[in-house]
Short mmCIF file of C-alpha atoms in Angstrom, two decimals:
data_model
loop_
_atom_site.label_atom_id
_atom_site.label_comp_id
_atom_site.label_asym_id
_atom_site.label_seq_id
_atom_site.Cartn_x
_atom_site.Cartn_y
_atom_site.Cartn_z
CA UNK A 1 0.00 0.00 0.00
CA UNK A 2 2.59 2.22 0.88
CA UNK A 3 4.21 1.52 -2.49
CA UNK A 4 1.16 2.46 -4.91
CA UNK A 5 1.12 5.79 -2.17
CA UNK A 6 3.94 6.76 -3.19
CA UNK A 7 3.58 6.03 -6.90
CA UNK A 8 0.43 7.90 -6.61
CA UNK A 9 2.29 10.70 -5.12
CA UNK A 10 4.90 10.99 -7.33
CA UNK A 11 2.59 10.93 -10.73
CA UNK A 12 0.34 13.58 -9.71
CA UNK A 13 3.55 15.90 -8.81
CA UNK A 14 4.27 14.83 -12.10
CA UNK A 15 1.34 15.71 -13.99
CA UNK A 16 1.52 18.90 -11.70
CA UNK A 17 4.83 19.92 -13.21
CA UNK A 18 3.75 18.94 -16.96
CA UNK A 19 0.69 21.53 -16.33
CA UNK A 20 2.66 24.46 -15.48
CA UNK A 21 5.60 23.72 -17.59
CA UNK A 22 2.94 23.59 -20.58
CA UNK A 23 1.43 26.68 -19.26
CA UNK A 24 4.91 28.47 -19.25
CA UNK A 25 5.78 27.17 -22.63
CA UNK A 26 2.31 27.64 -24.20
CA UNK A 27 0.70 30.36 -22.00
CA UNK A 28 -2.61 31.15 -20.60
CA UNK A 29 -5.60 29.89 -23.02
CA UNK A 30 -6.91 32.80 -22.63
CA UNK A 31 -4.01 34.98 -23.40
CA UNK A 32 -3.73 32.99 -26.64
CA UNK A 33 -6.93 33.36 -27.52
CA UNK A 34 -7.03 37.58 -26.93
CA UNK A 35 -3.90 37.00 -28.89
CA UNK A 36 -5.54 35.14 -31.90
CA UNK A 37 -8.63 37.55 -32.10
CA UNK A 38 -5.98 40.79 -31.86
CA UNK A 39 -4.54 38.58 -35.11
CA UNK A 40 -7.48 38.49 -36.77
CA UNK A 41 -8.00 42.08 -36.55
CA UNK A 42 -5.17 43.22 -37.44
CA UNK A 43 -5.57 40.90 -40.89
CA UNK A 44 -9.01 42.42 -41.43
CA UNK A 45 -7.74 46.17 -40.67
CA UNK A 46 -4.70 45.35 -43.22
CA UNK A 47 -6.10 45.58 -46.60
CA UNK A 48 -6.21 48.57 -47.20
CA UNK A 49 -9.07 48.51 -50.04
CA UNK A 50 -11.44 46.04 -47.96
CA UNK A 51 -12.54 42.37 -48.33
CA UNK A 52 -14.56 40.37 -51.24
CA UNK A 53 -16.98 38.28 -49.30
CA UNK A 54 -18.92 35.39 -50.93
CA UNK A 55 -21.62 34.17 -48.37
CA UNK A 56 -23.87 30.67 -49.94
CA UNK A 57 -26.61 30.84 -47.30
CA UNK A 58 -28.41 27.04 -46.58
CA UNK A 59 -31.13 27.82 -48.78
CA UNK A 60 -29.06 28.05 -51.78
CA UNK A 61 -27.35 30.65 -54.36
CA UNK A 62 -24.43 32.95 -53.06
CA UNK A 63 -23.90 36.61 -52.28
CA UNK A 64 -21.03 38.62 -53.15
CA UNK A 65 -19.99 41.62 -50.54
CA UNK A 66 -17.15 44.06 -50.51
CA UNK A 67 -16.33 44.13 -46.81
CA UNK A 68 -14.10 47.52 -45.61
CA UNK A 69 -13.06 47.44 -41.52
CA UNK A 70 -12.05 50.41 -39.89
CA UNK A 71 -10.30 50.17 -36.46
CA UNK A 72 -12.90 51.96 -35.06
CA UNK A 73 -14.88 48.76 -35.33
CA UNK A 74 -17.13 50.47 -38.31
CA UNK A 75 -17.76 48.43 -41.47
CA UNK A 76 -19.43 49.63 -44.64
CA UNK A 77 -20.66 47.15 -46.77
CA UNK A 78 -21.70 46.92 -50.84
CA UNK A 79 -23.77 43.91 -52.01
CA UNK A 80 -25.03 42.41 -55.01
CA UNK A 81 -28.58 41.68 -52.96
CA UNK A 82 -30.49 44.06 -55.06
CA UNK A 83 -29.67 47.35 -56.81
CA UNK A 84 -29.42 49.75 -53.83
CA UNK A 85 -27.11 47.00 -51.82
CA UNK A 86 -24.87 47.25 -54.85
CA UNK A 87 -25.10 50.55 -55.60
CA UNK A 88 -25.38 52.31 -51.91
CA UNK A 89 -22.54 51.84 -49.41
CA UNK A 90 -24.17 50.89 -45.89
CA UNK A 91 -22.03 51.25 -42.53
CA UNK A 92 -22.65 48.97 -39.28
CA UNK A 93 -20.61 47.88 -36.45
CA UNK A 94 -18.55 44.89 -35.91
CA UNK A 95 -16.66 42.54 -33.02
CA UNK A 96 -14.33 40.11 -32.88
CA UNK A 97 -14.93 37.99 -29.74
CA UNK A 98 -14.21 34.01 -28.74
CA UNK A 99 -17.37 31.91 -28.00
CA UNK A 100 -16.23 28.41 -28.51
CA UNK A 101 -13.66 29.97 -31.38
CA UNK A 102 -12.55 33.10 -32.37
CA UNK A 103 -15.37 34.79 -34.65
CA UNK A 104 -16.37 38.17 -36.23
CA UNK A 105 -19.94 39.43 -35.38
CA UNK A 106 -21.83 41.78 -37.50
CA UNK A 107 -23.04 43.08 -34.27
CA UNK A 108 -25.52 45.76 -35.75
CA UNK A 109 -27.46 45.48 -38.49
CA UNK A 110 -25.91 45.08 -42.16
CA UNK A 111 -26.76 44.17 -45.57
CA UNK A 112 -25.51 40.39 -43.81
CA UNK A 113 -28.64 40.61 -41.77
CA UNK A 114 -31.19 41.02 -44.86
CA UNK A 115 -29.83 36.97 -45.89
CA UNK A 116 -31.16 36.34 -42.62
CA UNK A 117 -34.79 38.23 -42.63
CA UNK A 118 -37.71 36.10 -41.11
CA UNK A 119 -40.27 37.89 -43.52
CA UNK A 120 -40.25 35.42 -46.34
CA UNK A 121 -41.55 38.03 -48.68
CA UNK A 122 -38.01 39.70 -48.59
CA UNK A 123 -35.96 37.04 -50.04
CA UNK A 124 -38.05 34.27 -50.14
CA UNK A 125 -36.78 32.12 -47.12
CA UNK A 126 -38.42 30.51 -44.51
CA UNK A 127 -40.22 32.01 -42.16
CA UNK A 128 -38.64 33.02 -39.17
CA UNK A 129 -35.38 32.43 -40.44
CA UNK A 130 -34.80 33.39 -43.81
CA UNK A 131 -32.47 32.16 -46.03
CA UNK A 132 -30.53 30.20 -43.39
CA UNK A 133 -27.81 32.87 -42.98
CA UNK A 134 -25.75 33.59 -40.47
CA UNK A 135 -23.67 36.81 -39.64
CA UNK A 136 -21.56 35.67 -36.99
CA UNK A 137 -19.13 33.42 -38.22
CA UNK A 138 -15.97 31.93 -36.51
CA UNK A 139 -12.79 31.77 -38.23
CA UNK A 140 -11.26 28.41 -40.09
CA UNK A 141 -8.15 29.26 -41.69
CA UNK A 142 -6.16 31.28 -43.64
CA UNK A 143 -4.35 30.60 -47.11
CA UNK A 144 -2.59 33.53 -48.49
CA UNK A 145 -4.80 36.44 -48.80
CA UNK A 146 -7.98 34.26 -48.60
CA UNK A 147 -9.80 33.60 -44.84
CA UNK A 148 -12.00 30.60 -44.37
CA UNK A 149 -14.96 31.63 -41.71
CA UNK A 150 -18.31 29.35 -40.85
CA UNK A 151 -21.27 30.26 -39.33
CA UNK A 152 -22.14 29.96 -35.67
CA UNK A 153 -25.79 28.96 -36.17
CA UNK A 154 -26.65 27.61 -39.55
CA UNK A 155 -22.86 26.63 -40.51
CA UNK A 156 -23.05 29.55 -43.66
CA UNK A 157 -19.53 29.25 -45.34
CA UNK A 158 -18.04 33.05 -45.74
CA UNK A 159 -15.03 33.44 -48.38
CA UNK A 160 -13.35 36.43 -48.03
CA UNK A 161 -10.68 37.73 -50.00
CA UNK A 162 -8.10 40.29 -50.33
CA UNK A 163 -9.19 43.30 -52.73
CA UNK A 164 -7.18 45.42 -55.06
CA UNK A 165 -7.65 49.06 -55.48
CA UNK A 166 -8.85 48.13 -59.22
CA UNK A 167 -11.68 46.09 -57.45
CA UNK A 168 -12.32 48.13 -54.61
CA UNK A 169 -13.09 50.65 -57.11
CA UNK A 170 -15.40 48.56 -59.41
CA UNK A 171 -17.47 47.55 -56.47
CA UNK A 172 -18.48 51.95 -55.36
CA UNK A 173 -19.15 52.26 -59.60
CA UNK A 174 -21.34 50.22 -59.25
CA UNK A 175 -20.20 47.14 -61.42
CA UNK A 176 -21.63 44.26 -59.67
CA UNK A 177 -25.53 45.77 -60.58
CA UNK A 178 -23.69 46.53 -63.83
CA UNK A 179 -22.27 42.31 -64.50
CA UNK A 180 -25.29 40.81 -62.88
CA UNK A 181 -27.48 43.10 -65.68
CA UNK A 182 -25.33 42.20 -68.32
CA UNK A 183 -25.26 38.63 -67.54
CA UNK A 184 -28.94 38.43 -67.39
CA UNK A 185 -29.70 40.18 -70.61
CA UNK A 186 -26.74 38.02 -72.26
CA UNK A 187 -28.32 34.68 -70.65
CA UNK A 188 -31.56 35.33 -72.47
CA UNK A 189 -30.29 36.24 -75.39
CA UNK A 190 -28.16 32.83 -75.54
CA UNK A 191 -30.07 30.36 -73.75
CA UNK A 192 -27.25 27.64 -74.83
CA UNK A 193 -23.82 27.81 -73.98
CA UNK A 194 -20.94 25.38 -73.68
CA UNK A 195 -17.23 24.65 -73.37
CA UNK A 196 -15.91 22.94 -76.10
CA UNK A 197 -13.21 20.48 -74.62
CA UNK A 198 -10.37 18.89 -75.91
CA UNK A 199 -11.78 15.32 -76.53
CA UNK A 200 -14.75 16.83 -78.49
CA UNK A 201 -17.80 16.77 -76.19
CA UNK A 202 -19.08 20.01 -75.78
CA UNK A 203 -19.76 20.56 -71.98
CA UNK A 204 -23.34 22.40 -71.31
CA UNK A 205 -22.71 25.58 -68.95
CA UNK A 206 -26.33 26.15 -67.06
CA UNK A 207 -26.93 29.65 -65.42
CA UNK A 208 -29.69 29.62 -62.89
CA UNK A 209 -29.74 32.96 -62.31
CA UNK A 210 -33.26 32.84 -60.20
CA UNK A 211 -31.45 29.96 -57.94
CA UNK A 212 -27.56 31.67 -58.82
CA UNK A 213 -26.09 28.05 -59.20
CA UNK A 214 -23.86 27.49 -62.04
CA UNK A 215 -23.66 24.03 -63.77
CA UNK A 216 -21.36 22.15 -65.92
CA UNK A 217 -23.24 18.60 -67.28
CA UNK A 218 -22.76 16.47 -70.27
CA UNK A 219 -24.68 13.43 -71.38
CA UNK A 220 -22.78 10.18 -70.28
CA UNK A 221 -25.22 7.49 -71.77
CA UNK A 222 -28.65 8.06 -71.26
CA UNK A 223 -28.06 9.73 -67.92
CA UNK A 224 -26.69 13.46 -67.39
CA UNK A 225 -23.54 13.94 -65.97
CA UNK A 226 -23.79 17.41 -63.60
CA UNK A 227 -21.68 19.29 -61.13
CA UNK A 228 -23.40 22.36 -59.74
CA UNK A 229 -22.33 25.40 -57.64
CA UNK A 230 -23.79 28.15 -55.84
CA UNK A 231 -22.26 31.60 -57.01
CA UNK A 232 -22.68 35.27 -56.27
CA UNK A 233 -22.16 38.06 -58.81
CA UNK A 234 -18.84 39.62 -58.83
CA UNK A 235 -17.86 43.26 -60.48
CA UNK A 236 -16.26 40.66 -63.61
CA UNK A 237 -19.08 37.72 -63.80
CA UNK A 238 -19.63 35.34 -61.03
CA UNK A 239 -17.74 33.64 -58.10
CA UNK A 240 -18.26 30.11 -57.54
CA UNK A 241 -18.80 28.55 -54.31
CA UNK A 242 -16.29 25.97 -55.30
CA UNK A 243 -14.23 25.16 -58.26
CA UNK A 244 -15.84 23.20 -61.12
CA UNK A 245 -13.89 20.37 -63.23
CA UNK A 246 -14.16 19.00 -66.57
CA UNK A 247 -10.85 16.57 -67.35
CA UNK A 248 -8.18 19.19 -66.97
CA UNK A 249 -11.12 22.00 -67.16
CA UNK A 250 -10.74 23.59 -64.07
CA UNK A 251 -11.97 27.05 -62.78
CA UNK A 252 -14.10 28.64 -60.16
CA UNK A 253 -14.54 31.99 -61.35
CA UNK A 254 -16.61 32.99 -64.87
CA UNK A 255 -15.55 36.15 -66.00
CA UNK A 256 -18.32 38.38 -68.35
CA UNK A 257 -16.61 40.21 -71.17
CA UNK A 258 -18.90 43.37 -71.73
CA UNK A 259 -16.87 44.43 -75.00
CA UNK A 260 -17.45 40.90 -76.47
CA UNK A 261 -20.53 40.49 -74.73
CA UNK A 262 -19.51 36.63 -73.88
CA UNK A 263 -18.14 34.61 -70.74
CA UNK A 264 -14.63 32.81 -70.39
CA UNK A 265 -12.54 31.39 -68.00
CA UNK A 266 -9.55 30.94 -66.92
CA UNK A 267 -7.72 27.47 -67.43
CA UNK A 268 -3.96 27.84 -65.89
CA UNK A 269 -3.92 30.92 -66.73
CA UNK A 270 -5.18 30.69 -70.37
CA UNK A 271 -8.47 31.76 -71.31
CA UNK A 272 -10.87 29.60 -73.09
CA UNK A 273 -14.18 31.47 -74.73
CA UNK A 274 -17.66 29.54 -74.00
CA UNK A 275 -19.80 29.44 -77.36
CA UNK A 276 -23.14 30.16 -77.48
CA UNK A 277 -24.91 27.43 -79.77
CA UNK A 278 -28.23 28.20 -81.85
CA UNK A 279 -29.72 24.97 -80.75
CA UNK A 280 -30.16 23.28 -77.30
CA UNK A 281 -26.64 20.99 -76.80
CA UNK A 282 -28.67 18.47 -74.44
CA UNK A 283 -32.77 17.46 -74.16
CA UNK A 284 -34.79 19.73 -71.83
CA UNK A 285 -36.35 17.08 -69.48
CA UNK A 286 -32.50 17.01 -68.63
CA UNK A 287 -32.09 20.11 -66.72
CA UNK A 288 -35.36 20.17 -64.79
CA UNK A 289 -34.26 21.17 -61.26
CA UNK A 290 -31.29 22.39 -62.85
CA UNK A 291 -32.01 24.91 -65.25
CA UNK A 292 -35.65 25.73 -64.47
CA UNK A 293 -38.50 24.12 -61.92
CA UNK A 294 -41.51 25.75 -63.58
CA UNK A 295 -43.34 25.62 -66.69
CA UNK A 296 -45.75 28.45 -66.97
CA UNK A 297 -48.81 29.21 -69.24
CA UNK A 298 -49.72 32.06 -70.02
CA UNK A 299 -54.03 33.02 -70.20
CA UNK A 300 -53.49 34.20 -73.68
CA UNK A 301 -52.61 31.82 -76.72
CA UNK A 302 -48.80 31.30 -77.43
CA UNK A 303 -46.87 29.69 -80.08
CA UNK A 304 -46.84 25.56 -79.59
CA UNK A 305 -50.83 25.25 -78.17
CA UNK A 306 -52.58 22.49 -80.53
CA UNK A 307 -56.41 23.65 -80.91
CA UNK A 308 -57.60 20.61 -78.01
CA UNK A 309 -55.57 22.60 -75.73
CA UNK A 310 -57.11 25.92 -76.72
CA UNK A 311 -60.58 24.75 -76.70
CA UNK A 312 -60.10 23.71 -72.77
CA UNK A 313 -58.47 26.78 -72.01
CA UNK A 314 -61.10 28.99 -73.49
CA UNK A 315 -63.78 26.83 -71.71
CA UNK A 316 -62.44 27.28 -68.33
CA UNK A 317 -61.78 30.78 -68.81
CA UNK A 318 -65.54 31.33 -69.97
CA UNK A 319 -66.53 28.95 -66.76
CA UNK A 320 -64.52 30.98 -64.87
CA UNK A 321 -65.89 34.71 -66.01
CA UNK A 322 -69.19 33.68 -65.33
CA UNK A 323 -68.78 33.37 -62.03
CA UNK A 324 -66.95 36.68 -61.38
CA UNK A 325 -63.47 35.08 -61.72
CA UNK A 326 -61.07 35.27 -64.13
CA UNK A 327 -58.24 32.77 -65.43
CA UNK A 328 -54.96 33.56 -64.59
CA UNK A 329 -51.48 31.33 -65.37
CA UNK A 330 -51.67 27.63 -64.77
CA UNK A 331 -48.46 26.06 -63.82
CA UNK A 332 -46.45 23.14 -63.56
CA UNK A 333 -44.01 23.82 -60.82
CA UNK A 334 -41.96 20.43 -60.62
CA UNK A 335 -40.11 19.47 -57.67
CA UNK A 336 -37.00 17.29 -58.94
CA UNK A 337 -36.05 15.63 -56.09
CA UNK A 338 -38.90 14.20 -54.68
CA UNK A 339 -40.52 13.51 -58.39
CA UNK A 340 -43.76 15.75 -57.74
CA UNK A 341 -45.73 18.40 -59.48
CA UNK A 342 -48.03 20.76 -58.09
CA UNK A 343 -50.29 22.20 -61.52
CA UNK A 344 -51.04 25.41 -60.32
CA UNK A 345 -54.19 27.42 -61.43
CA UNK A 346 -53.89 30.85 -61.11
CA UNK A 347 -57.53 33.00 -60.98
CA UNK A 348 -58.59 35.94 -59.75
CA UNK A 349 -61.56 37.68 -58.12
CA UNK A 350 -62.73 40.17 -60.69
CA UNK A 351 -64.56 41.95 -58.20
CA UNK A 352 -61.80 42.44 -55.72
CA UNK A 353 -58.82 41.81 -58.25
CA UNK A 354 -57.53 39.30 -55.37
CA UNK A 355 -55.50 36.41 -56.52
CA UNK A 356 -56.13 32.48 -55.60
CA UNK A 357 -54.61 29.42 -56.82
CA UNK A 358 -56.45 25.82 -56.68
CA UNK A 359 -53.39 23.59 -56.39
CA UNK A 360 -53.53 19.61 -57.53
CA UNK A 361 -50.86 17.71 -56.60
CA UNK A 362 -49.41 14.80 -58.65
CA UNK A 363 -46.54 12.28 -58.57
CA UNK A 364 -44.47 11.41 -61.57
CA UNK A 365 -42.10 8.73 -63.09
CA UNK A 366 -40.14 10.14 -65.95
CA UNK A 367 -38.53 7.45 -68.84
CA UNK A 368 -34.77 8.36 -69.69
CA UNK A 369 -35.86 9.50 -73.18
CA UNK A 370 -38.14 12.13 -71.07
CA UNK A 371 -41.79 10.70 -71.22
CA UNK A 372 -43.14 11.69 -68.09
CA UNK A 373 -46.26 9.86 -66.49
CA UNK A 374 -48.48 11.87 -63.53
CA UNK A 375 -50.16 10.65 -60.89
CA UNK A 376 -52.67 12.21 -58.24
CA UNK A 377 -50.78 11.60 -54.90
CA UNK A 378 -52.11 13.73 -52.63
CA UNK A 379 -55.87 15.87 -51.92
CA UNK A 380 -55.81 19.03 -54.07
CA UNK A 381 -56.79 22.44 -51.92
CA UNK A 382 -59.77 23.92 -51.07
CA UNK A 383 -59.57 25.82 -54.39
CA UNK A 384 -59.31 23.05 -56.45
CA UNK A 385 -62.27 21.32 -55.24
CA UNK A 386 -63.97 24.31 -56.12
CA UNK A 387 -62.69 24.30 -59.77
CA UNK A 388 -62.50 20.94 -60.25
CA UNK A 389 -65.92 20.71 -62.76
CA UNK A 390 -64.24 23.56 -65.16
CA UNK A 391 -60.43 21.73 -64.86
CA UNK A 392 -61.50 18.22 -65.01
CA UNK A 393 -61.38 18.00 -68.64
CA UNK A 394 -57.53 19.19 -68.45
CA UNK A 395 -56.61 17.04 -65.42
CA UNK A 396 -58.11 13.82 -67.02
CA UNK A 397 -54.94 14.33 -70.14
CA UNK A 398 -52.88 14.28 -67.08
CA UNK A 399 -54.22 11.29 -64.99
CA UNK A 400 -54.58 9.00 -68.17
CA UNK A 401 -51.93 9.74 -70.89
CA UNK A 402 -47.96 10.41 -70.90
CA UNK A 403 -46.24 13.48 -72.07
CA UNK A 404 -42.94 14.09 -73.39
CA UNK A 405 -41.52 17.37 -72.59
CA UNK A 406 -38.85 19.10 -75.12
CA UNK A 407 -37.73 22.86 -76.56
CA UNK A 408 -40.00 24.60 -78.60
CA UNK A 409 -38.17 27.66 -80.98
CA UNK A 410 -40.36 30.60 -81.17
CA UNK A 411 -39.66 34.28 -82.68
CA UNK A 412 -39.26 35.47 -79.15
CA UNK A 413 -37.15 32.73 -77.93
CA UNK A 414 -37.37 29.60 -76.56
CA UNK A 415 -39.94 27.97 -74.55
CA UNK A 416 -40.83 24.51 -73.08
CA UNK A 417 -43.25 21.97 -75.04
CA UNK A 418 -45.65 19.35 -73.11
CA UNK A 419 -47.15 16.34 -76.10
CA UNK A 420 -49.39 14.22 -75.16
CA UNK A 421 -48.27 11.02 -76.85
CA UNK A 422 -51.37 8.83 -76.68
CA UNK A 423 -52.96 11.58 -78.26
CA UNK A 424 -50.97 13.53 -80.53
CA UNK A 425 -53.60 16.16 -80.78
CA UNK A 426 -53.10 17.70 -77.45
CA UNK A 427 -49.93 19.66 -76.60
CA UNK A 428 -49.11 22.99 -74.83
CA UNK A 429 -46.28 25.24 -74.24
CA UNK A 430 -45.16 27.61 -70.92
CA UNK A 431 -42.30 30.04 -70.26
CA UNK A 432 -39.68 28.99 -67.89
CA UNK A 433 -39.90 29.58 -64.52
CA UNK A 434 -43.17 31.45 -62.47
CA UNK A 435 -45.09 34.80 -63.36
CA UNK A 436 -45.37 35.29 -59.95
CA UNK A 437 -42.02 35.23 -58.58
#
């Protein structure tokens, strides 16, 4: 007994002497930590013409910031958000402070804090909590002129990076409202656009520019081979949440050229052009949930309706006026990755001008050769009860038959096609994306 005692004895003077030795080596945790945040600080006070920031909130898409510290603990802020974040400087407060690691709070409100708005009519996010943004975020690491930071609540990755005066300048005249206008207007004027790659397969480039995802995909049998990446606008194109590969195709950022009106990247330095193509490189039924989620058709006749469809469509509309309503858009807004579609009818109170949809739910299978088949899954709405005697003629195409979706060239563009294949006579057409988004 005496012997384990003494071993006892001697192991916890031990242990005693290992603590304090490591304390005199390493020093006080909580003089390292003051140490690391009064790091940190300095790094964000040292560039001299602020921060890029690229935040990808959990609901999808990125943002792009230009971040500026002062050492007063002031930071004004620019933002590709909407036009007056990118166009009006805004200045809050901010902190740097350890909770379980060292972090920077936006302590005071900030363009940061409209990702994070519980009014879903701002942004669109949930309610109560937005887009699933944070603006406290605790550092990660550091590689070069490039910090790592992740959120404290919701896990929100923040890239921030090193501006140049050149850049710093861009972002006050206004060049991120500027690229993301340019980029739109080019994306509708050129639908289809690809990398050509060294081994001949052209490589489809997708802008979302509702969701802000960028995709690279190419067919690989009858299946589609995608990658996909949330980006935010930058003053020169867009910023990619991470990098995107293709073989030895490798980039992250997609610069706009406004004198050639085209995009390009950079490949090790080199820059290779992406083509616009006068035709669709892949099928349509390819990129739904990539590309687009909604189908929407219009109240008045477009090019690709066959007369069936017409004739149902002016028969509900008639039902619909005679009751004091009228027909709005009906839509197909697909949900990709649970295999559902909610068709949407749109209508109207004519005496109030109020808006109502009756919503019918359906499941759907979809062949590899797109031929999709739809099946009720689930009670329609209130609304849809009520409209079900002027839509059943509609909904039984849908319940009975298949359809094969595809492009449909028009003189103002492209739009997406719906045939009935059972009965050739009956097909439709609808605009990508909702009318009332």
């Amino acid at each position: 007994m005496k012997k384990i005692f003494y071993f006892l004895l001697v192991l916890s003077l031990t242990a005693g002497c290992r603590d304090e030795d490591d304390t005199a080596l390493l020093g006080r945790p909580e003089d390292r930590t003051r140490e690391m945040l009064a790091a940190y600080r300095a790094q964000l006070l040292a560039s001299p013409y602020g921060w890029k920031g690229y935040v990808f909130p959990g609901m999808g898409g990125g943002f792009s910031f230009l971040f500026e510290f002062t050492n007063e603990g002031r930071v004004t802020m620019l933002a590709d958000i909407n036009r007056d974040c990118a166009t009006e400087p805004y200045e809050s407060s901010f902190r740097l402070e350890a909770v379980q690691r060292p972090s920077l709070f936006f302590d005071t409100y900030s363009y940061l804090h409209i990702l994070s708005d519980p009014n879903p009519d701002t942004l669109g996010g949930v309610l109560g909590q937005g887009l699933l943004s944070d603006f406290e975020f605790a550092f990660e690491s550091t590689h070069g002129d490039t910090l790592y930071l992740k959120g404290n609540q919701h896990g929100t990755p923040l890239v921030m990076i090193k501006a140049t005066q050149a850049e710093s300048e861009e972002f006050h005249n206004g060049a991120l409202e500027t690229t993301a206008s340019a980029v739109n207007q080019y994306s509708e004027a050129n639908p289809f656009v690809y990398i050509q790659s060294n081994d001949g397969k052209r490589i489809n480039t997708s802008f979302n520019l509702e969701a802000k995802k960028f995709s690279l995909s190419f067919k690989q049998g009858d299946t589609l081979n995608i990658s996909t990446a949330p980006f935010g606008y930058t003053p020169r194109g867009l910023y990619l949440q991470r990098p995107l590969q293709y073989r030895n195709i490798v980039f992250q950022e997609v610069f706009f050229d406004a004198v050639q009106r085209s995009y390009y990247i950079l490949v090790n330095g080199t820059r290779t052009d992406l083509r616009a193509s006068a035709d669709p490189v892949l099928p349509l039924h390819l990129f739904l949930g990539v590309d687009f989620s909604v189908i929407s058709v219009p109240p008045k006749q477009i090019d690709g309706w066959s007369q069936a469809f017409k004739t149902i469509g002016d028969a509900m509309a008639n039902a619909l006026l005679n009751a004091g309503l009228g027909l709005s858009y009906m839509e197909l807004a697909f949900n990709a990755e649970n295999h559902t579609m909610a068709f949407n009818v749109y209508f109207r109170d004519m005496s109030t001008g109020d808006y109502y949809v009756a919503q019918y739910p359906y499941a759907y299978t979809k062949s590899a050769d797109g031929v999709f088949k739809f099946t009720p899954y689930d009670e329609a709405n209130g609304n849809a009860e009520y409209l079900r005697p002027v839509t059943t003629p509609l909904l039984f195409y849908f319940e009975n038959y298949r359809f094969r979706m595809e492009y449909l060239k028009t003189e103002k563009g492209y739009v997406g096609q719906l045939k009935c294949l059972e009965n050739p006579s009956m097909y439709f057409s609808g605009n990508f994306g909702s009318a009332f988004n």
